[in-house]
Amino acid sequence: MASSSRGHFSSRLGFIMAAAGSAVGLGNVWGFPTKAASNGGAAFLVIYLAMVFLLAFPMLVAELTIGRHGQSNPIASLRSIWTKNRAAAALFGIIAMIASSMILSFYSILAGWLMGFAASPILGMLGLQTAADWLVNFSDLRNVLLALAFSLLTIYVVRKGVADGIEKWSTRLMPVLFILFGVMIAYIFTQDGAMEGLKMYLIPDIAHITPSLLVDAMGQAFFSLSLGVGAMIVYGSYLKKDVNLPKTAAQVAAIDTGVAFAAGLLILPAMFVAKNHGVEIFDAAGNLMSSGDLVFTVLPAMFDNMGSAGVLLGFGFFILMVIAALTSSISMLEVPVSCAQDELKMTRSQATWMIGGAIALLSIIISLNFGALFNLVANVSTVYMQPLLGVVWAIVVGWVWHRNKLLDEIKQGNPEIAQSLFWKIWPWYVRFVCPVAILMVFGYSLI
Ligand code: PFF
């Protein structure tokens, strides 16, 4: 059986760092604050928190449980539950693999830009202004080369395996990310204008709570917790049987939500600090600039205005983004790699190079046809595939899996769970509420 030779996370902390590393990414540091900023700040925050608690967290437990049960790649883990319909298990496992590869292909392009923005001020300081400018200006060549550089980083970590690559790097990088965040938030609060941003972030304006806000918040919650595409199924499969799944999932969700919240504490005040420095953050019509502009124009302009502290701060900010992106991208690549390893009997190194290479090629194709492909790939994978696959996993756990067998799995690591409130609510919740609620919100996004 494949499981005997499989890697495992060596400790619970290692797992939490890796899973939180997957969850904490550009979605938190960039997506969440910019969505909050353009959707009334606190209004978005409140709805987002509700979505995480009511939909994303129960689904995170479901996905981790599927993986931990199968102790194998997502296709085989699904098969271990869907014993009567192995073809469906394989089909949805493959769709999940495709979705995670698609996300990785556009994510690498964004992360590449962030690497460029991190390196640019340093090159500028060294007097290499032309190179510094090249790194921050949109061009096909820059997009391709930086996406390739980021893809190589991802391949490097995943090739090393679960404990030596994914866990080791997540455990190293996540604390760096927490510290950088703390320092930067503390700094931004010493600046004029920060309070205005803080007010916008923390005082809800009910007028902003609309149905489309629900759609955005659910999409954001699913993306942020890396749901749907098999990443949490495969990370769950590297968990040992003595781990308490609901508790661990709650910790991962709490870290993810905490980092998103902290990113808001950084970005919204930073916007208004930038405004104080004369940087435009609203367009002529009074609307907030688009999210790309916020991260790639507003923030760098603010750092520029801050002298040498700004250079350091800018470097810190973009490095933070790259770290967050890397601990996420490795979980995306792990989905197809684990499948190829078990199902096609490839070595980890072969699988990582082949699949990582193919996805990098996709990133190049998207980079060279940016206008036509970037939003298309991002939308298909995150707006359609993530929630719909989430519905499939809810059906697998809620309907296909026999309740007693599910209990047997979740009991390991938590022997008293049968008497808990969690067990009274969660199984029927995943059975009825999750699929219906996800489909309702998804349906609304179509009209
Ligand atoms: N959770 C990541 C973020 O918030 O940026 C994105 C992500 C990672 C999505 C892994 C999907 C995935 F499988």
Short mmCIF file of C-alpha atoms and ligand atoms in Angstrom, two decimals:
data_model
loop_
_atom_site.label_atom_id
_atom_site.label_comp_id
_atom_site.label_asym_id
_atom_site.label_seq_id
_atom_site.Cartn_x
_atom_site.Cartn_y
_atom_site.Cartn_z
CA MET A 1 0.00 0.00 0.00
CA ALA A 2 1.21 3.47 -0.81
CA SER A 3 0.64 4.70 2.71
CA SER A 4 3.55 2.84 4.26
CA SER A 5 6.13 4.76 2.24
CA ARG A 6 4.33 8.08 2.42
CA GLY A 7 5.65 11.05 4.26
CA HIS A 8 3.89 12.45 7.29
CA PHE A 9 4.04 15.74 9.06
CA SER A 10 6.44 15.13 11.89
CA SER A 11 4.51 17.10 14.49
CA ARG A 12 1.14 18.71 15.01
CA LEU A 13 2.75 22.14 15.06
CA GLY A 14 4.43 21.32 11.76
CA PHE A 15 1.08 20.42 10.27
CA ILE A 16 -0.57 23.56 11.59
CA MET A 17 2.20 25.71 10.13
CA ALA A 18 1.93 23.93 6.78
CA ALA A 19 -1.87 24.06 6.60
CA ALA A 20 -1.95 27.64 7.85
CA GLY A 21 0.82 28.31 5.34
CA SER A 22 -1.41 26.99 2.59
CA ALA A 23 -4.33 29.04 3.81
CA VAL A 24 -2.43 32.27 4.42
CA GLY A 25 -1.49 33.64 1.04
CA LEU A 26 -2.14 36.40 -1.43
CA GLY A 27 -5.81 35.86 -0.67
CA ASN A 28 -5.24 37.13 2.86
CA VAL A 29 -2.56 39.73 2.40
CA TRP A 30 -3.89 41.17 -0.82
CA GLY A 31 -7.36 39.83 -1.68
CA PHE A 32 -9.00 40.29 1.68
CA PRO A 33 -7.86 43.86 2.49
CA THR A 34 -8.54 45.16 -1.00
CA LYS A 35 -12.00 43.54 -1.08
CA ALA A 36 -12.68 44.97 2.36
CA ALA A 37 -11.50 48.39 1.25
CA SER A 38 -13.78 48.46 -1.77
CA ASN A 39 -16.79 46.94 0.00
CA GLY A 40 -17.25 49.28 2.89
CA GLY A 41 -14.48 47.97 5.16
CA ALA A 42 -16.14 46.65 8.28
CA ALA A 43 -19.26 45.47 6.42
CA PHE A 44 -17.12 43.06 4.43
CA LEU A 45 -15.20 42.03 7.53
CA VAL A 46 -18.37 41.02 9.39
CA ILE A 47 -19.84 39.01 6.51
CA TYR A 48 -16.49 37.40 5.82
CA LEU A 49 -16.16 36.26 9.42
CA ALA A 50 -19.66 34.77 9.23
CA MET A 51 -18.78 32.90 6.01
CA VAL A 52 -15.60 31.48 7.49
CA PHE A 53 -17.37 30.27 10.58
CA LEU A 54 -20.57 29.01 8.96
CA LEU A 55 -19.34 27.54 5.69
CA ALA A 56 -15.60 27.40 5.27
CA PHE A 57 -14.68 25.92 8.65
CA PRO A 58 -17.15 22.98 8.44
CA MET A 59 -15.85 22.26 4.94
CA LEU A 60 -12.25 22.42 6.12
CA VAL A 61 -13.01 19.72 8.70
CA ALA A 62 -14.68 17.68 5.93
CA GLU A 63 -11.71 17.93 3.57
CA LEU A 64 -9.11 17.15 6.21
CA THR A 65 -11.18 14.15 7.31
CA ILE A 66 -11.42 12.77 3.75
CA GLY A 67 -7.64 12.98 3.41
CA ARG A 68 -6.80 11.64 6.84
CA HIS A 69 -9.10 8.68 6.20
CA GLY A 70 -7.57 7.83 2.84
CA GLN A 71 -3.93 8.43 3.87
CA SER A 72 -3.33 8.89 0.19
CA ASN A 73 -3.56 11.34 -2.71
CA PRO A 74 -6.96 13.00 -3.25
CA ILE A 75 -8.06 10.53 -5.96
CA ALA A 76 -7.32 7.50 -3.79
CA SER A 77 -8.69 9.16 -0.66
CA LEU A 78 -11.99 9.81 -2.41
CA ARG A 79 -12.00 6.27 -3.70
CA SER A 80 -11.58 4.94 -0.17
CA ILE A 81 -14.95 6.47 0.72
CA TRP A 82 -16.73 6.29 -2.61
CA THR A 83 -16.10 2.56 -2.86
CA LYS A 84 -19.23 1.94 -4.96
CA ASN A 85 -18.41 4.60 -7.51
CA ARG A 86 -14.71 4.59 -8.08
CA ALA A 87 -15.04 6.31 -11.43
CA ALA A 88 -16.72 9.33 -9.83
CA ALA A 89 -13.98 9.44 -7.21
CA ALA A 90 -11.32 9.48 -9.91
CA LEU A 91 -13.19 12.03 -12.00
CA PHE A 92 -13.62 14.55 -9.20
CA GLY A 93 -10.08 13.92 -7.95
CA ILE A 94 -8.82 14.78 -11.43
CA ILE A 95 -11.01 17.88 -11.65
CA ALA A 96 -9.61 19.03 -8.29
CA MET A 97 -6.09 18.47 -9.60
CA ILE A 98 -6.84 20.56 -12.66
CA ALA A 99 -8.34 23.33 -10.53
CA SER A 100 -5.35 23.50 -8.21
CA SER A 101 -2.99 23.55 -11.21
CA MET A 102 -4.97 26.38 -12.77
CA ILE A 103 -4.84 28.39 -9.56
CA LEU A 104 -1.10 27.81 -9.33
CA SER A 105 -0.59 28.96 -12.91
CA PHE A 106 -2.03 32.42 -12.32
CA TYR A 107 -0.83 32.64 -8.73
CA SER A 108 2.79 32.22 -9.89
CA ILE A 109 2.44 35.24 -12.17
CA LEU A 110 1.20 37.42 -9.32
CA ALA A 111 3.84 36.09 -6.95
CA GLY A 112 6.47 36.78 -9.61
CA TRP A 113 5.44 40.43 -9.75
CA LEU A 114 5.72 40.59 -5.98
CA MET A 115 9.26 39.22 -6.20
CA GLY A 116 9.99 41.98 -8.69
CA PHE A 117 8.58 44.63 -6.39
CA ALA A 118 10.64 43.27 -3.49
CA ALA A 119 13.90 43.32 -5.43
CA SER A 120 13.35 46.61 -7.23
CA PRO A 121 14.12 49.09 -4.40
CA ILE A 122 17.30 47.19 -3.59
CA LEU A 123 18.50 47.40 -7.19
CA GLY A 124 17.54 51.08 -7.15
CA MET A 125 19.69 51.66 -4.09
CA LEU A 126 22.60 49.95 -5.80
CA GLY A 127 22.26 52.42 -8.66
CA LEU A 128 20.80 49.89 -11.12
CA GLN A 129 17.81 52.04 -11.93
CA THR A 130 17.04 50.56 -15.35
CA ALA A 131 16.82 47.05 -13.92
CA ALA A 132 14.81 48.34 -10.97
CA ASP A 133 12.29 49.96 -13.31
CA TRP A 134 12.11 46.90 -15.54
CA LEU A 135 11.11 44.77 -12.57
CA VAL A 136 8.08 46.89 -11.71
CA ASN A 137 6.82 47.68 -15.19
CA PHE A 138 4.43 45.42 -17.02
CA SER A 139 6.10 43.54 -19.86
CA ASP A 140 5.76 40.05 -21.31
CA LEU A 141 9.37 39.22 -20.63
CA ARG A 142 9.25 40.36 -17.03
CA ASN A 143 6.02 38.45 -16.41
CA VAL A 144 7.44 35.28 -17.91
CA LEU A 145 10.82 35.37 -16.18
CA LEU A 146 9.48 36.24 -12.75
CA ALA A 147 6.72 33.62 -12.95
CA LEU A 148 9.39 31.08 -13.87
CA ALA A 149 11.54 32.15 -10.93
CA PHE A 150 8.64 31.70 -8.55
CA SER A 151 7.71 28.35 -10.11
CA LEU A 152 11.27 27.14 -9.51
CA LEU A 153 11.03 28.10 -5.85
CA THR A 154 7.79 26.14 -5.54
CA ILE A 155 9.29 23.13 -7.31
CA TYR A 156 12.38 23.31 -5.09
CA VAL A 157 10.34 23.00 -1.90
CA VAL A 158 7.85 20.39 -3.10
CA ARG A 159 10.60 18.17 -4.53
CA LYS A 160 12.03 17.80 -1.05
CA GLY A 161 8.89 16.10 0.22
CA VAL A 162 6.48 16.50 3.09
CA ALA A 163 8.61 16.76 6.22
CA ASP A 164 11.85 18.05 4.64
CA GLY A 165 10.28 20.45 2.19
CA ILE A 166 6.73 21.53 2.92
CA GLU A 167 6.81 21.28 6.70
CA LYS A 168 10.34 22.59 7.15
CA TRP A 169 9.84 25.64 4.97
CA SER A 170 6.37 26.41 6.31
CA THR A 171 7.65 26.21 9.88
CA ARG A 172 10.53 28.53 9.02
CA LEU A 173 8.62 31.03 6.95
CA MET A 174 5.35 31.41 8.84
CA PRO A 175 6.93 32.89 12.00
CA VAL A 176 8.91 35.32 9.81
CA LEU A 177 5.63 36.36 8.25
CA PHE A 178 4.00 36.91 11.66
CA ILE A 179 6.92 39.03 12.86
CA LEU A 180 7.08 41.12 9.68
CA PHE A 181 3.36 41.77 9.97
CA GLY A 182 3.66 42.86 13.59
CA VAL A 183 6.51 45.25 12.87
CA MET A 184 4.81 46.78 9.87
CA ILE A 185 1.46 47.28 11.60
CA ALA A 186 3.20 48.90 14.57
CA TYR A 187 5.04 51.23 12.19
CA ILE A 188 2.01 52.20 10.13
CA PHE A 189 0.12 53.21 13.27
CA THR A 190 2.76 55.82 14.06
CA GLN A 191 1.94 57.56 10.76
CA ASP A 192 -0.56 60.35 10.15
CA GLY A 193 -3.78 59.24 8.50
CA ALA A 194 -3.69 55.68 9.84
CA MET A 195 -6.69 56.27 12.11
CA GLU A 196 -8.92 57.21 9.19
CA GLY A 197 -8.21 53.83 7.60
CA LEU A 198 -8.76 52.06 10.89
CA LYS A 199 -12.19 53.66 11.26
CA MET A 200 -13.21 52.56 7.80
CA TYR A 201 -12.05 49.04 8.62
CA LEU A 202 -13.73 48.63 11.98
CA ILE A 203 -16.97 50.62 11.89
CA PRO A 204 -19.51 48.81 9.70
CA ASP A 205 -21.68 50.68 7.24
CA ILE A 206 -24.81 48.54 6.92
CA ALA A 207 -25.63 50.04 3.52
CA HIS A 208 -22.82 47.99 2.03
CA ILE A 209 -24.31 44.63 3.00
CA THR A 210 -25.78 43.40 -0.30
CA PRO A 211 -26.26 39.96 -1.86
CA SER A 212 -23.20 40.43 -4.03
CA LEU A 213 -21.19 41.05 -0.90
CA LEU A 214 -22.22 37.57 0.28
CA VAL A 215 -20.96 36.07 -2.98
CA ASP A 216 -17.65 37.89 -2.70
CA ALA A 217 -17.22 36.98 0.94
CA MET A 218 -17.95 33.29 0.35
CA GLY A 219 -15.56 33.13 -2.59
CA GLN A 220 -12.93 34.85 -0.51
CA ALA A 221 -13.45 32.47 2.42
CA PHE A 222 -13.15 29.40 0.18
CA PHE A 223 -10.09 30.72 -1.55
CA SER A 224 -8.51 31.75 1.70
CA LEU A 225 -8.93 28.37 3.37
CA SER A 226 -7.63 26.63 0.20
CA LEU A 227 -10.90 24.70 -0.10
CA GLY A 228 -12.30 22.70 -2.99
CA VAL A 229 -9.16 21.93 -4.95
CA GLY A 230 -7.79 19.05 -2.88
CA ALA A 231 -5.01 20.91 -1.08
CA MET A 232 -6.53 20.32 2.32
CA ILE A 233 -7.43 16.74 1.40
CA VAL A 234 -3.81 16.01 0.57
CA TYR A 235 -2.47 17.82 3.66
CA GLY A 236 -5.00 15.88 5.76
CA SER A 237 -3.61 12.67 4.31
CA TYR A 238 -0.22 13.43 5.88
CA LEU A 239 -1.80 13.69 9.32
CA LYS A 240 -1.41 10.93 11.84
CA LYS A 241 -4.46 9.23 13.26
CA ASP A 242 -4.00 10.61 16.76
CA VAL A 243 -4.72 14.18 15.66
CA ASN A 244 -7.94 15.84 16.76
CA LEU A 245 -9.35 16.98 13.42
CA PRO A 246 -12.00 19.57 14.38
CA LYS A 247 -9.64 21.22 16.85
CA THR A 248 -6.78 21.33 14.38
CA ALA A 249 -9.05 22.69 11.65
CA ALA A 250 -10.28 25.38 14.05
CA GLN A 251 -6.70 26.41 14.78
CA VAL A 252 -5.84 26.62 11.09
CA ALA A 253 -8.99 28.64 10.35
CA ALA A 254 -8.23 30.94 13.28
CA ILE A 255 -4.68 31.63 12.11
CA ASP A 256 -5.88 32.25 8.57
CA THR A 257 -8.60 34.62 9.68
CA GLY A 258 -6.25 36.34 12.12
CA VAL A 259 -3.75 37.01 9.35
CA ALA A 260 -6.46 38.32 7.02
CA PHE A 261 -7.63 40.61 9.80
CA ALA A 262 -4.07 41.76 10.45
CA ALA A 263 -3.56 42.42 6.75
CA GLY A 264 -6.57 44.72 6.89
CA LEU A 265 -5.02 46.48 9.86
CA LEU A 266 -1.98 47.11 7.71
CA ILE A 267 -3.41 47.91 4.28
CA LEU A 268 -6.41 50.10 5.07
CA PRO A 269 -4.47 52.45 7.35
CA ALA A 270 -1.59 52.38 4.83
CA MET A 271 -3.94 53.59 2.11
CA PHE A 272 -4.85 56.63 4.09
CA VAL A 273 -1.26 57.25 5.12
CA ALA A 274 -0.45 57.18 1.40
CA LYS A 275 -3.28 59.63 0.75
CA ASN A 276 -1.73 61.92 3.34
CA HIS A 277 1.48 61.76 1.37
CA GLY A 278 -0.38 62.96 -1.69
CA VAL A 279 -0.91 59.58 -3.35
CA GLU A 280 -4.30 59.22 -5.00
CA ILE A 281 -6.32 56.33 -3.64
CA PHE A 282 -9.71 57.28 -5.07
CA ASP A 283 -10.33 57.74 -8.78
CA ALA A 284 -12.07 60.75 -10.32
CA ALA A 285 -15.51 59.25 -9.63
CA GLY A 286 -14.66 58.86 -5.95
CA ASN A 287 -14.30 55.09 -6.12
CA LEU A 288 -11.41 53.29 -4.57
CA MET A 289 -8.66 52.39 -7.04
CA SER A 290 -8.68 48.81 -8.27
CA SER A 291 -6.99 46.16 -6.17
CA GLY A 292 -3.99 45.84 -8.47
CA ASP A 293 -3.42 49.57 -8.29
CA LEU A 294 -3.60 49.53 -4.52
CA VAL A 295 -0.83 47.01 -4.10
CA PHE A 296 1.33 47.97 -7.05
CA THR A 297 0.86 51.75 -7.18
CA VAL A 298 -0.47 53.11 -3.91
CA LEU A 299 1.78 51.19 -1.54
CA PRO A 300 5.03 51.65 -3.50
CA ALA A 301 4.26 55.36 -3.81
CA MET A 302 3.81 55.50 -0.06
CA PHE A 303 7.09 53.66 0.53
CA ASP A 304 8.83 56.05 -1.89
CA ASN A 305 7.66 59.00 0.14
CA MET A 306 9.13 57.61 3.32
CA GLY A 307 12.81 57.87 2.50
CA SER A 308 15.13 55.09 3.60
CA ALA A 309 12.62 53.70 6.13
CA GLY A 310 10.31 53.32 3.14
CA VAL A 311 12.84 51.26 1.20
CA LEU A 312 13.12 48.87 4.09
CA LEU A 313 9.39 48.80 4.67
CA GLY A 314 8.67 48.23 0.99
CA PHE A 315 11.14 45.39 0.87
CA GLY A 316 9.63 43.89 4.03
CA PHE A 317 6.10 44.17 2.69
CA PHE A 318 6.78 42.49 -0.64
CA ILE A 319 8.94 39.79 0.91
CA LEU A 320 6.06 39.09 3.25
CA MET A 321 3.79 38.66 0.26
CA VAL A 322 6.26 36.32 -1.45
CA ILE A 323 6.57 34.17 1.68
CA ALA A 324 2.79 33.98 2.02
CA ALA A 325 2.52 33.04 -1.65
CA LEU A 326 5.19 30.34 -1.47
CA THR A 327 3.70 28.47 1.48
CA SER A 328 0.41 28.44 -0.51
CA SER A 329 1.81 27.53 -3.90
CA ILE A 330 3.54 24.44 -2.50
CA SER A 331 0.19 23.09 -1.33
CA MET A 332 -1.30 23.62 -4.81
CA LEU A 333 1.53 21.75 -6.50
CA GLU A 334 1.35 18.96 -3.92
CA VAL A 335 -2.15 17.98 -5.16
CA PRO A 336 -1.16 16.79 -8.66
CA VAL A 337 2.29 15.65 -7.50
CA SER A 338 0.84 13.33 -4.86
CA CYS A 339 -1.58 11.90 -7.44
CA ALA A 340 1.17 11.28 -9.98
CA GLN A 341 3.38 9.70 -7.35
CA ASP A 342 0.80 7.16 -6.20
CA GLU A 343 -1.33 6.64 -9.28
CA LEU A 344 1.39 6.73 -11.95
CA LYS A 345 4.15 5.42 -9.68
CA MET A 346 6.47 8.31 -10.43
CA THR A 347 9.22 9.33 -8.05
CA ARG A 348 8.58 12.59 -6.21
CA SER A 349 11.36 14.28 -8.10
CA GLN A 350 10.06 13.20 -11.51
CA ALA A 351 6.49 14.12 -10.65
CA THR A 352 7.48 17.53 -9.28
CA TRP A 353 9.60 18.49 -12.26
CA MET A 354 7.12 17.24 -14.84
CA ILE A 355 4.00 18.70 -13.31
CA GLY A 356 5.66 21.83 -11.94
CA GLY A 357 7.17 22.31 -15.39
CA ALA A 358 3.84 21.86 -17.15
CA ILE A 359 2.17 24.37 -14.84
CA ALA A 360 5.04 26.83 -15.37
CA LEU A 361 4.44 26.45 -19.10
CA LEU A 362 0.80 27.30 -18.52
CA SER A 363 1.93 30.40 -16.57
CA ILE A 364 4.04 31.41 -19.59
CA ILE A 365 1.12 30.94 -21.97
CA ILE A 366 -1.10 33.05 -19.69
CA SER A 367 1.62 35.71 -19.38
CA LEU A 368 1.93 35.96 -23.15
CA ASN A 369 -1.86 36.21 -23.60
CA PHE A 370 -2.47 38.12 -20.44
CA GLY A 371 -5.55 40.10 -21.50
CA ALA A 372 -7.37 37.07 -22.83
CA LEU A 373 -6.37 34.43 -20.32
CA PHE A 374 -5.49 35.77 -16.89
CA ASN A 375 -8.96 36.66 -15.65
CA LEU A 376 -10.47 33.71 -17.45
CA VAL A 377 -8.26 31.15 -15.70
CA ALA A 378 -8.62 32.92 -12.35
CA ASN A 379 -12.41 33.09 -12.62
CA VAL A 380 -13.02 29.57 -13.87
CA SER A 381 -10.86 28.08 -11.13
CA THR A 382 -11.88 30.22 -8.18
CA VAL A 383 -15.43 31.38 -8.93
CA TYR A 384 -16.72 28.16 -10.47
CA MET A 385 -14.53 25.19 -9.65
CA GLN A 386 -13.76 25.90 -5.99
CA PRO A 387 -17.35 26.22 -4.74
CA LEU A 388 -18.69 23.45 -6.98
CA LEU A 389 -16.00 21.01 -5.87
CA GLY A 390 -16.84 22.08 -2.31
CA VAL A 391 -20.40 20.91 -2.93
CA VAL A 392 -19.07 17.56 -4.17
CA TRP A 393 -16.95 17.09 -1.01
CA ALA A 394 -19.98 17.97 1.13
CA ILE A 395 -21.97 15.30 -0.68
CA VAL A 396 -19.16 12.76 -0.25
CA VAL A 397 -18.93 13.38 3.49
CA GLY A 398 -22.61 14.02 4.13
CA TRP A 399 -24.28 11.43 1.89
CA VAL A 400 -21.83 8.88 0.54
CA TRP A 401 -19.88 8.23 3.70
CA HIS A 402 -21.69 6.04 6.17
CA ARG A 403 -22.27 8.03 9.36
CA ASN A 404 -20.72 5.37 11.62
CA LYS A 405 -17.63 5.08 9.47
CA LEU A 406 -17.25 8.83 9.47
CA LEU A 407 -17.54 8.77 13.24
CA ASP A 408 -14.90 6.03 13.44
CA GLU A 409 -12.48 8.19 11.48
CA ILE A 410 -13.07 11.40 13.36
CA LYS A 411 -13.07 9.58 16.72
CA GLN A 412 -9.42 8.70 16.29
CA GLY A 413 -7.64 11.56 17.94
CA ASN A 414 -10.83 12.59 19.70
CA PRO A 415 -12.45 9.59 21.49
CA GLU A 416 -15.19 11.59 23.22
CA ILE A 417 -16.42 13.31 20.08
CA ALA A 418 -19.60 11.21 19.81
CA GLN A 419 -20.99 13.03 22.86
CA SER A 420 -19.91 16.49 21.76
CA LEU A 421 -21.98 19.34 20.42
CA PHE A 422 -19.78 19.29 17.34
CA TRP A 423 -20.89 15.78 16.44
CA LYS A 424 -24.55 16.61 17.06
CA ILE A 425 -24.41 19.44 14.54
CA TRP A 426 -21.64 18.95 12.03
CA PRO A 427 -22.70 15.75 10.15
CA TRP A 428 -26.15 17.00 9.22
CA TYR A 429 -24.80 20.47 8.73
CA VAL A 430 -22.35 19.20 6.09
CA ARG A 431 -25.11 17.04 4.66
CA PHE A 432 -27.77 19.71 4.19
CA VAL A 433 -26.68 23.22 5.02
CA CYS A 434 -23.26 23.34 3.36
CA PRO A 435 -24.23 22.11 -0.12
CA VAL A 436 -27.48 24.09 -0.22
CA ALA A 437 -25.91 27.30 1.08
CA ILE A 438 -22.91 27.04 -1.25
CA LEU A 439 -25.18 26.39 -4.23
CA MET A 440 -27.46 29.28 -3.31
CA VAL A 441 -24.64 31.77 -3.03
CA PHE A 442 -23.03 30.34 -6.15
CA GLY A 443 -26.34 30.54 -8.03
CA TYR A 444 -26.67 34.17 -7.10
CA SER A 445 -23.22 34.88 -8.51
CA LEU A 446 -24.48 33.68 -11.90
CA ILE A 447 -27.31 36.21 -12.12
N1 PFF B 1 -5.34 30.08 0.43
C1 PFF B 1 -4.50 30.73 -0.53
C2 PFF B 1 -4.59 32.23 -0.35
O1 PFF B 1 -5.40 32.71 0.44
O2 PFF B 1 -3.87 32.94 -1.03
C3 PFF B 1 -4.82 30.35 -1.93
C4 PFF B 1 -4.93 28.88 -2.19
C5 PFF B 1 -3.95 28.00 -1.73
C6 PFF B 1 -6.00 28.40 -2.92
C7 PFF B 1 -4.05 26.64 -1.99
C8 PFF B 1 -6.10 27.06 -3.18
C9 PFF B 1 -5.12 26.19 -2.71
F1 PFF B 1 -5.22 24.93 -2.98
#
